[in-house]
């Protein structure tokens, strides 16, 4: 599998390029293009697209809902849809909603790309880049919270279904309210997990010694350098082209 051969540092450079581009570029067509590129990169890393959609189905619906809400509450000169003279959807709002969804999708896809590497290898790659061990460990640990966040969201959905709530029969407006209500308990649960991890780290004297000995040593290969150079150069060219439009 290609993902197993590529050094995690190469994936970090690739993810940084994708997330930087999607945050800097404002042109709608180029933003959508970055979303397509991120999905293509995930596929090249060995990620199964259908399995990914099924796994993050609820998260994608939540991202889409938040994007729709933002598009409705963003005013603009050109109104696309209105009710009783009240503008509900403008051209600018629709554009902002699409860009918001694509940007969050790229960030989610970047986390999935990094998850194709063992978190221990990711930590070691950052350490060999002279990143302090504590920062490297926290960075790798944050990637582990993406599947935890997804699992918490799915558990909350299952709990509602066990109470007799059929999401297929609920109107879209009420369904949006339910998704919004689920965000708070999920965030609180994630914070609880983070507190438990912090307690476990302190009980094991994490960071008691200034120097550490590594058994695992990563070595960049020729194709790693090629991918990193190509990613940086193509990203610069892409941003430049977007700014020139």
Coordinates of C-alpha atoms in Angstrom, one line a residue:
X1 CA 0.0 0.0 0.0
X2 CA 1.3 3.4 -0.9
X3 CA 0.4 4.9 2.4
X4 CA 2.7 2.5 4.2
X5 CA 5.7 3.4 2.1
X6 CA 5.4 7.2 2.4
X7 CA 7.2 8.8 5.4
X8 CA 4.8 10.6 7.8
X9 CA 6.8 13.8 7.3
X10 CA 5.9 13.7 3.7
X11 CA 2.2 13.4 4.6
X12 CA 2.6 16.4 7.0
X13 CA 4.0 18.5 4.2
X14 CA 1.2 17.5 1.9
X15 CA -1.5 18.2 4.6
X16 CA 0.1 21.6 5.3
X17 CA 0.0 22.5 1.7
X18 CA -3.7 21.4 1.3
X19 CA -4.9 23.2 4.4
X20 CA -2.8 26.4 3.6
X21 CA -4.2 26.5 0.1
X22 CA -7.8 26.1 1.1
X23 CA -7.5 28.9 3.8
X24 CA -5.7 31.3 1.5
X25 CA -7.6 30.9 -1.7
X26 CA -10.9 32.8 -2.0
X27 CA -12.0 32.0 -5.5
X28 CA -14.9 29.5 -5.4
X29 CA -13.7 27.3 -8.3
X30 CA -10.2 27.0 -7.0
X31 CA -11.5 26.2 -3.5
X32 CA -13.6 23.4 -4.9
X33 CA -10.6 22.3 -6.9
X34 CA -8.6 22.0 -3.7
X35 CA -11.4 19.8 -2.2
X36 CA -11.1 17.5 -5.2
X37 CA -7.3 17.4 -4.9
X38 CA -7.5 16.5 -1.2
X39 CA -9.9 13.6 -1.9
X40 CA -7.6 12.4 -4.7
X41 CA -4.6 12.5 -2.3
X42 CA -6.6 10.5 0.2
X43 CA -7.3 7.9 -2.4
X44 CA -3.7 7.7 -3.4
X45 CA -2.8 7.1 0.2
X46 CA -5.0 4.0 0.2
X47 CA -8.1 5.5 1.8
X48 CA -11.3 3.7 0.6
X49 CA -13.7 6.4 -0.5
X50 CA -16.9 4.5 0.1
X51 CA -15.8 3.3 3.5
X52 CA -14.7 6.9 4.3
X53 CA -18.2 8.3 3.4
X54 CA -19.9 5.6 5.5
X55 CA -17.6 6.2 8.4
X56 CA -18.0 10.0 8.4
X57 CA -21.5 10.2 7.1
X58 CA -22.9 11.9 10.2
X59 CA -20.0 14.3 10.3
X60 CA -20.5 15.2 6.7
X61 CA -24.2 15.9 7.2
X62 CA -23.3 18.1 10.2
X63 CA -20.8 20.0 8.1
X64 CA -23.3 20.4 5.3
X65 CA -25.9 21.6 7.8
X66 CA -23.5 24.2 9.2
X67 CA -22.7 25.4 5.7
X68 CA -26.4 25.8 4.8
X69 CA -27.0 27.8 8.0
X70 CA -24.1 30.1 7.2
X71 CA -25.3 30.5 3.6
X72 CA -28.8 31.5 4.8
X73 CA -27.5 34.1 7.3
X74 CA -24.9 35.7 4.9
X75 CA -26.4 38.8 3.3
X76 CA -25.7 39.8 -0.3
X77 CA -26.9 42.1 -3.0
X78 CA -28.2 39.4 -5.3
X79 CA -31.1 37.4 -3.8
X80 CA -31.6 33.9 -5.0
X81 CA -34.5 32.9 -2.8
X82 CA -36.9 34.9 -0.6
X83 CA -40.1 34.3 1.4
X84 CA -42.6 37.2 1.9
X85 CA -40.0 39.6 0.8
X86 CA -37.4 38.4 3.3
X87 CA -34.2 37.2 1.6
X88 CA -33.2 33.7 2.8
X89 CA -30.5 32.9 0.3
X90 CA -28.2 35.2 -1.6
X91 CA -25.5 34.5 -4.2
X92 CA -22.8 35.6 -1.8
X93 CA -24.3 33.4 1.0
X94 CA -24.4 30.3 -1.3
X95 CA -20.8 30.9 -2.3
X96 CA -19.7 31.3 1.4
X97 CA -21.6 28.1 2.3
X98 CA -19.9 26.0 -0.4
X99 CA -16.5 27.4 0.6
X100 CA -17.1 26.7 4.3
X101 CA -18.2 23.1 3.5
X102 CA -15.2 22.5 1.2
X103 CA -12.7 24.0 3.7
X104 CA -14.0 21.8 6.6
X105 CA -14.0 18.8 4.3
X106 CA -10.3 19.4 3.4
X107 CA -9.4 19.6 7.1
X108 CA -11.3 16.4 7.8
X109 CA -9.6 14.7 4.8
X110 CA -6.2 15.9 6.0
X111 CA -6.8 14.2 9.3
X112 CA -7.8 11.0 7.5
X113 CA -4.6 11.2 5.4
X114 CA -2.5 11.5 8.6
X115 CA -4.4 8.6 10.2
X116 CA -2.9 6.3 7.5
X117 CA 0.4 6.5 9.4
X118 CA 1.0 5.1 12.8
X119 CA 0.9 7.8 15.4
X120 CA 4.2 6.7 16.8
X121 CA 5.8 7.2 13.4
X122 CA 4.2 10.7 13.2
X123 CA 5.7 11.6 16.6
X124 CA 9.1 10.3 15.6
X125 CA 9.0 12.2 12.3
X126 CA 8.3 15.5 14.1
X127 CA 11.0 14.8 16.7
X128 CA 13.5 14.2 13.8
X129 CA 12.4 17.7 12.6
X130 CA 13.7 19.0 16.0
X131 CA 10.1 19.6 17.2
X132 CA 10.0 19.2 21.1
X133 CA 8.7 15.8 22.1
X134 CA 5.8 17.2 24.1
X135 CA 4.5 19.3 21.1
X136 CA 5.0 16.4 18.7
X137 CA 3.1 14.0 21.0
X138 CA 0.2 16.5 21.4
X139 CA 0.0 17.0 17.7
X140 CA -0.2 13.3 17.0
X141 CA -2.6 12.8 19.8
X142 CA -4.9 15.5 18.4
X143 CA -5.3 13.4 15.2
X144 CA -6.5 10.5 17.3
X145 CA -9.5 12.6 18.4
X146 CA -11.0 12.7 14.9
X147 CA -12.2 9.1 15.1
X148 CA -13.2 9.6 18.8
X149 CA -15.3 12.6 17.8
X150 CA -16.9 10.6 15.0
X151 CA -17.7 7.7 17.4
X152 CA -19.2 10.0 20.0
X153 CA -21.4 11.6 17.3
X154 CA -22.6 8.1 16.1
X155 CA -23.3 7.0 19.7
X156 CA -25.4 10.1 20.2
X157 CA -27.4 9.4 17.0
X158 CA -27.9 5.8 18.0
X159 CA -29.1 6.9 21.5
X160 CA -31.7 9.1 19.9
X161 CA -32.8 6.4 17.5
X162 CA -33.3 4.0 20.5
X163 CA -35.7 6.6 22.0
X164 CA -37.9 6.2 19.0
X165 CA -36.7 9.1 16.9
X166 CA -36.8 8.3 13.2
X167 CA -34.5 10.8 11.3
X168 CA -36.0 9.8 8.0
X169 CA -39.4 11.1 8.9
X170 CA -38.2 14.3 10.6
X171 CA -38.4 17.6 8.6
X172 CA -35.1 19.1 7.5
X173 CA -35.5 22.1 9.8
X174 CA -36.0 20.1 13.0
X175 CA -33.2 17.7 11.9
X176 CA -30.9 20.7 11.7
X177 CA -31.8 21.7 15.3
X178 CA -31.1 18.2 16.5
X179 CA -27.6 18.2 14.9
X180 CA -26.9 21.6 16.5
X181 CA -28.0 20.3 20.0
X182 CA -25.7 17.3 19.7
X183 CA -22.6 19.4 19.3
X184 CA -22.4 20.6 22.9
X185 CA -22.4 17.1 24.6
X186 CA -20.0 15.8 22.0
X187 CA -17.5 18.6 22.8
X188 CA -17.9 18.1 26.5
X189 CA -17.3 14.3 26.1
X190 CA -14.2 15.0 24.0
X191 CA -12.9 17.3 26.8
X192 CA -13.5 14.6 29.3
X193 CA -11.4 12.2 27.2
X194 CA -8.7 14.8 27.0
X195 CA -8.7 15.2 30.8
X196 CA -8.5 11.4 31.3
X197 CA -5.5 11.2 28.9
X198 CA -3.8 14.1 30.7
X199 CA -4.2 12.3 34.1
X200 CA -2.8 9.1 32.6
X201 CA 0.2 11.0 31.2
X202 CA 0.9 12.6 34.6
X203 CA 0.6 9.3 36.4
X204 CA 3.3 7.9 34.1
X205 CA 5.6 10.9 34.7
X206 CA 5.3 12.2 31.1
X207 CA 8.1 14.6 30.4
X208 CA 10.1 13.8 33.5
X209 CA 13.4 13.5 31.5
X210 CA 14.7 16.1 29.2
X211 CA 16.3 13.6 26.7
X212 CA 14.7 10.5 25.2
X213 CA 16.1 7.5 23.4
X214 CA 14.4 6.5 20.2
X215 CA 14.3 2.9 18.9
X216 CA 12.5 3.9 15.8
X217 CA 14.4 6.1 13.3
X218 CA 12.8 7.2 10.1
X219 CA 14.7 7.9 6.8
X220 CA 13.3 9.9 3.9
X221 CA 13.6 8.2 0.6
X222 CA 13.9 9.7 -2.9
X223 CA 10.1 9.6 -3.6
X224 CA 9.5 11.3 -0.3
X225 CA 11.6 14.3 -1.4
X226 CA 10.0 14.2 -4.8
X227 CA 6.5 14.3 -3.3
X228 CA 7.4 17.1 -0.8
X229 CA 9.0 19.3 -3.5
X230 CA 6.2 18.7 -5.9
X231 CA 3.5 19.5 -3.3
X232 CA 5.2 22.8 -2.3
X233 CA 5.8 23.9 -5.9
X234 CA 2.3 23.0 -7.1
X235 CA 0.8 24.7 -4.0
X236 CA 2.6 27.9 -4.7
X237 CA 1.6 27.8 -8.4
X238 CA -2.0 27.0 -7.5
X239 CA -2.3 29.9 -5.1
X240 CA -0.6 32.3 -7.5
X241 CA -3.0 31.2 -10.3
X242 CA -6.0 31.7 -7.9
X243 CA -4.8 35.2 -6.9
X244 CA -4.3 36.2 -10.6
X245 CA -7.9 35.4 -11.5

